[in-house]
Structure formats: structure tokens, C-alpha cells
Short mmCIF file of C-alpha atoms in Angstrom, two decimals:
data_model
loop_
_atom_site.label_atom_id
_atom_site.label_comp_id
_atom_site.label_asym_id
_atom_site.label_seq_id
_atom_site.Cartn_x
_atom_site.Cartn_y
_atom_site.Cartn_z
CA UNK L 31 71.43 52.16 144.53
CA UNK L 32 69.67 54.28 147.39
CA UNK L 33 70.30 55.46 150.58
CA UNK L 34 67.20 54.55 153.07
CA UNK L 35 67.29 57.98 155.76
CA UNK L 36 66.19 55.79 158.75
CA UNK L 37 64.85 58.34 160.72
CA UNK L 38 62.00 59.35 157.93
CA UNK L 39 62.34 55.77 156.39
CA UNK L 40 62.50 57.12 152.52
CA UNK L 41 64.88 56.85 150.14
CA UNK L 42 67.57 59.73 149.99
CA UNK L 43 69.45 60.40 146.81
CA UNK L 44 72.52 62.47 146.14
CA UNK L 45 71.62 66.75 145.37
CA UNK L 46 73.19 69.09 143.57
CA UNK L 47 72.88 72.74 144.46
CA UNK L 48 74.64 76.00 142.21
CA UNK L 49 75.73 78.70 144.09
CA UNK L 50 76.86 82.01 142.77
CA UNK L 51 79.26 83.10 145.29
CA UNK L 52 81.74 81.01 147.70
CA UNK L 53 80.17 81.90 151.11
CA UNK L 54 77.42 79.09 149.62
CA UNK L 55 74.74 81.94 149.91
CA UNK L 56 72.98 83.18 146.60
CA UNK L 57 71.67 80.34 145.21
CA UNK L 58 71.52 79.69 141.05
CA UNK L 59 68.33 77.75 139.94
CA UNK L 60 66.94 74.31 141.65
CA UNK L 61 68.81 71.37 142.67
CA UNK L 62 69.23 68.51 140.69
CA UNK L 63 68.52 65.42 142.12
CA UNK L 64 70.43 61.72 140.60
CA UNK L 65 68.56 59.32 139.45
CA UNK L 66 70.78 56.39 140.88
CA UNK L 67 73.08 57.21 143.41
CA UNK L 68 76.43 56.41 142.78
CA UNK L 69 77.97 52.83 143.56
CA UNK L 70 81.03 54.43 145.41
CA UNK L 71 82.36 57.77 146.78
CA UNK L 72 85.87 58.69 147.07
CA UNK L 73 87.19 61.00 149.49
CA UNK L 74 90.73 61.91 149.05
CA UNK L 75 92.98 64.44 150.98
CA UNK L 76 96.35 65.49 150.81
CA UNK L 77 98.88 66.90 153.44
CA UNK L 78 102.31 68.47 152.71
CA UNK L 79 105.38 68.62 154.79
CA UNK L 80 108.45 70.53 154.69
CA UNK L 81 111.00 68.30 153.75
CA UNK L 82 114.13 68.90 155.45
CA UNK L 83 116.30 66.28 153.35
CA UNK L 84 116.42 69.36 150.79
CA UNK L 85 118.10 71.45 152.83
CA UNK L 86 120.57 69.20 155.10
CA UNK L 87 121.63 66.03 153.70
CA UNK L 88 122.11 64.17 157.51
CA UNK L 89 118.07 65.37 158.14
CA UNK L 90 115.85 62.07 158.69
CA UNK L 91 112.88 64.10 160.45
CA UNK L 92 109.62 64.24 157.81
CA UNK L 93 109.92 68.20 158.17
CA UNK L 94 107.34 70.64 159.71
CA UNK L 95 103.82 70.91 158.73
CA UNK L 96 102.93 72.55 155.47
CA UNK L 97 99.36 72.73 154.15
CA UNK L 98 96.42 70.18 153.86
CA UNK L 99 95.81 70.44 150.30
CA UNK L 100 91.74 71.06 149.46
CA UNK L 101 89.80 68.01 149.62
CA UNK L 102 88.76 65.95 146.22
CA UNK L 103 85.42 63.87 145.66
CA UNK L 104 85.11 61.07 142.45
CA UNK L 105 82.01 59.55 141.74
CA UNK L 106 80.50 58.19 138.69
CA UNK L 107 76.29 58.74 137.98
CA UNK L 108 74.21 56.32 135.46
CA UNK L 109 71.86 58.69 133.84
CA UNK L 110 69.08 56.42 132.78
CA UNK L 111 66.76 56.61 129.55
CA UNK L 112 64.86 53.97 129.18
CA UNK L 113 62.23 54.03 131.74
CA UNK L 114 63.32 51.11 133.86
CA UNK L 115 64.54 53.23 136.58
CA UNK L 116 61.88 55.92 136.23
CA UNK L 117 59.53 55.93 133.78
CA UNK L 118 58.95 59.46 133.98
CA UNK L 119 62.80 60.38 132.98
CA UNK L 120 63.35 59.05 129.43
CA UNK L 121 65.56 61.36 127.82
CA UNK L 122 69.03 60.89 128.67
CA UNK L 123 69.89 64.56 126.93
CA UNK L 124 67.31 66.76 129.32
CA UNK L 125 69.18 65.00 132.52
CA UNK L 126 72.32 65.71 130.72
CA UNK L 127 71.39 69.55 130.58
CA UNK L 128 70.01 69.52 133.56
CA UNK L 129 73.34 68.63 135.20
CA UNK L 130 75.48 70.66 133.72
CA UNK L 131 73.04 73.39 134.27
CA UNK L 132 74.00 72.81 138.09
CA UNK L 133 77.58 72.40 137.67
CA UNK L 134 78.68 75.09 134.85
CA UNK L 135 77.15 78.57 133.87
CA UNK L 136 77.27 80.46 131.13
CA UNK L 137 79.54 83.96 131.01
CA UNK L 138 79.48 86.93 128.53
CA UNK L 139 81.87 86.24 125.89
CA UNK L 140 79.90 82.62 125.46
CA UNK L 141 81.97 80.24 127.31
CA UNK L 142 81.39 78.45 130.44
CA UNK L 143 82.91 78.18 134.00
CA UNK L 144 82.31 76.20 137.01
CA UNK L 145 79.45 76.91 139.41
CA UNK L 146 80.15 76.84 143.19
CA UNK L 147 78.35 73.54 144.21
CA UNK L 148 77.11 72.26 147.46
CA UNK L 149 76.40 68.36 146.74
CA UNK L 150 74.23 66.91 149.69
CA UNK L 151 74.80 62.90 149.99
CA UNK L 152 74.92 60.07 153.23
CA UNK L 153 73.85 63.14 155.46
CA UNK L 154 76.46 65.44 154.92
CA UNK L 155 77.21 68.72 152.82
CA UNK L 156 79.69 68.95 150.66
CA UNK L 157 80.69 72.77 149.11
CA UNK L 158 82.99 72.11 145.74
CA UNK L 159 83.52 73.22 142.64
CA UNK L 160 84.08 70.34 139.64
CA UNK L 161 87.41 69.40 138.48
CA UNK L 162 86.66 66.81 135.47
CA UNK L 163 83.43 65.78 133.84
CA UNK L 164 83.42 63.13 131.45
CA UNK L 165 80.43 61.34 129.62
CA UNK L 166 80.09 57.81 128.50
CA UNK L 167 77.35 56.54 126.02
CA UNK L 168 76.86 52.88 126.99
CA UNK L 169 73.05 52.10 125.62
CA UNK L 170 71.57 53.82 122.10
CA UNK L 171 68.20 53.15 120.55
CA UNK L 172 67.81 52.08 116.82
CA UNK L 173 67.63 55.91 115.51
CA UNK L 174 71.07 56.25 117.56
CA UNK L 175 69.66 58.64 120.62
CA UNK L 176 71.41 57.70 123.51
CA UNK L 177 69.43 55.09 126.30
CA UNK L 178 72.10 55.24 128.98
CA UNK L 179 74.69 57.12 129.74
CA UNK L 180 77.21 57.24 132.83
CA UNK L 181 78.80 60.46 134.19
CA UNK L 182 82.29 60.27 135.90
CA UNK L 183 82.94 63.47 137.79
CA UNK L 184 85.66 64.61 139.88
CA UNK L 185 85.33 68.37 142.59
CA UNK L 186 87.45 69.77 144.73
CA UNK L 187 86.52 71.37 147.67
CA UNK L 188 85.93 75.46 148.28
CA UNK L 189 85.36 78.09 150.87
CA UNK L 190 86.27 81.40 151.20
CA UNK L 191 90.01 81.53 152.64
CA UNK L 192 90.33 83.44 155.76
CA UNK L 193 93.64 84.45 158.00
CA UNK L 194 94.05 82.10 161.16
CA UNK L 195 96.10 84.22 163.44
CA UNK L 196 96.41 81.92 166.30
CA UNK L 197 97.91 79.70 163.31
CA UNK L 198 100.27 81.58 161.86
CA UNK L 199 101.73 82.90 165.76
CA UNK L 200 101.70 78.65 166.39
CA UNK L 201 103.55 77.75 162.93
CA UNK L 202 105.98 81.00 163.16
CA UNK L 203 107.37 79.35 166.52
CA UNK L 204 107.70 76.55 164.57
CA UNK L 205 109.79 77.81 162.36
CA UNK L 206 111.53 79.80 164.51
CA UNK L 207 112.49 76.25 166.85
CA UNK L 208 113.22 74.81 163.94
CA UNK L 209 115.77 77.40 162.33
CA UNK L 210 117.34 77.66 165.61
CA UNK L 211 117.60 73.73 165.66
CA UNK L 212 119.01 73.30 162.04
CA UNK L 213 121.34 76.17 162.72
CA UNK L 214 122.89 74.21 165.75
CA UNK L 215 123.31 70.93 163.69
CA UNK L 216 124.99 73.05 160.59
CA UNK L 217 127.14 74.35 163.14
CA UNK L 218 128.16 71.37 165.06
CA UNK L 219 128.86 69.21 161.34
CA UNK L 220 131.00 71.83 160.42
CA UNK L 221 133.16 72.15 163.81
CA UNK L 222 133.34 68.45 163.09
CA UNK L 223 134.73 68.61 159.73
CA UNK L 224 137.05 71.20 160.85
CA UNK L 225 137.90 68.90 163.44
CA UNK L 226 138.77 65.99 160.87
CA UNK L 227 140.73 68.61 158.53
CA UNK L 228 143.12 70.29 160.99
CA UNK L 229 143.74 66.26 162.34
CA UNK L 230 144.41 64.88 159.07
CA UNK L 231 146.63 67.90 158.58
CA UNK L 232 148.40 67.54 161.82
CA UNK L 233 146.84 71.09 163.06
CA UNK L 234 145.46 70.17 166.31
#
């Protein structure tokens, strides 16, 4: 499957670009471009609360904002080797390299570690690094090299972390409001319970 750019009327497929540092600056080596885009593209994102049940039993509110967790992408690629898609692309190994070229480098002591990676697809641009990379042989010719294979591949998003002053003034008076709140209904359940206890005792 392709995406057809409408406003220069070719096909666009999905890029991969290694970066060396997390500002997305100093590029590592040229793109790699998919053979067959992928059939679907998940976009997930997560956002925590401060859950208030912990800390007060009678609390029903969902709790002040926390953190938005970083944003994951899954996809799967078909990494094609028997010259249907593109006869000029037959070896199933070399696009196999090629990718993880892009997505991993090589450090001193020998092993490898993820490559910042911008991945351009559907007109937008997204900087990541890859969480999970696994490989699945579906086609093999007669001497057992591998025709077809299909790449499932999960990132998480990256950039460089900065401090957001206005933000941390804003969520300070939130926590402030909501101490001050939570005090007041600690305070008023246990006036209540005193209440109850000096009545049941015939105190008040």
C-alpha cells in the first residue's frame, strides 16, 4: 500500500532517518525508504493522574494532573524478495541491514543501541527511538534464503526535556488548592467522628 501526495501526485512511502543526537540535528547515514508502506499505524498515548482514592478513602475526584506519558508508534513492514514488488530489491537480507542500519548503531565494546529516529509518513514527522523489533520469515526459496519477510516494530517518542516554568508556577497552585482542600475535608471527617464518639459516649 501507498500513499498518493496529491499536491505532487506521486506516491509517498514511509522514511527512516538516524540521528546522532536528540535535538534531531547531526544526521547518521541516508534514509531508508519501505518498500510497502504499512497496512496500519497506531498512535497510542498515555496520561496519568494523581489518584486521590490513595490518600482519602471518601475521595471520588480522578485527582490532579500528572504527566502525559511519551507517545508510542506500532507498525508492521513486508520486506519483499522476490521481485514482485520491485524487481530491483531481491534480497530480503540487504533491506534487513539496511534497516537496522537506520534504527541501531554500533558502540565500542561491540554491542548495539538505538539510534535517535525521525520516521517521516502521511505528511508528518515523527522523532522516536525503537522500543521492539521483531522479524518474521513468511516466504523461503528452495536453498532456504528467505523471499519475504515482515517487520513488526514498536518507538516511542523523544526530544530533549526542557523546564516549563509557567508549568510548574500553574501545577504548584494546584497543589497548593488542592492540599488546602484535602486538609479541610480531613479536618471536617474527623470533627465528625469526634462528634459521633463524645455522642455515643454521652459527652456532648
Amino acid at each position: 500500500m501507498s500513499i498518493l501526495d496529491f499536491k505532487s501526485g506521486k506516491k509517498e512511502f514511509m522514511t527512516f532517518q538516524a540521528y546522532d543526537d536528540i535535538k534531531f540535528t547531526k544526521k547518521l547515514g541516508d534514509e531508508y525508504k519501505v518498500m510497502i508502506n504499512p497496512e496500519t499505524f497506531e498512535k497510542n498515548m498515555t496520561i496519568s493522574y494523581q489518584n486521590l482514592e490513595s490518600v482519602h478513602k471518601y475521595s471520588t475526584s480522578i485527582g490532579l494532573f500528572a504527566n502525559m506519558g511519551a507517545i508510542s508508534y506500532s507498525f508492521s513492514l513486508v520486506l519483499d524478495g522476490t521481485g514482485i514488488v520491485n524487481p530491483s530489491k531481491k534480497d530480503v537480507q540487504k533491506e534487513l541491514t539496511d534497516l537496522t542500519n537506520v534504527l541501531f548503531k554500533k558502540v565500542n565494546d561491540g554491542s548495539y543501541q538505538p539510534n535517535y529516529v525521525s520516521i517521516t509518513y502521511c505528511h508528518e514527522i515523527f522523532n522516536c527511538v525503537i522500543t521492539s523489533f521483531k522479524i518474521n520469515y513468511t516466504l523461503f526459496n528452495l536453498d532456504g534464503t528467505p523471499l519475504r519477510a515482515t517487520v513488526t516494530c514498536s518507538f516511542s517518542s523523544a526530544c530533549k526535556v526542557e523546564s516549563n516554568k509557567e508549568f510548574d508556577k500553574t501545577k504548584s497552585k494546584q497543589e497548593k488548592s488542592w492540599f488546602e482542600n484535602f486538609s479541610e475535608v480531613v479536618a471536617t471527617s474527623m470533627e465528625n467522628e469526634c462528634d459521633s464518639l463524645f455522642n455515643l459516649l454521652g459527652l456532648k
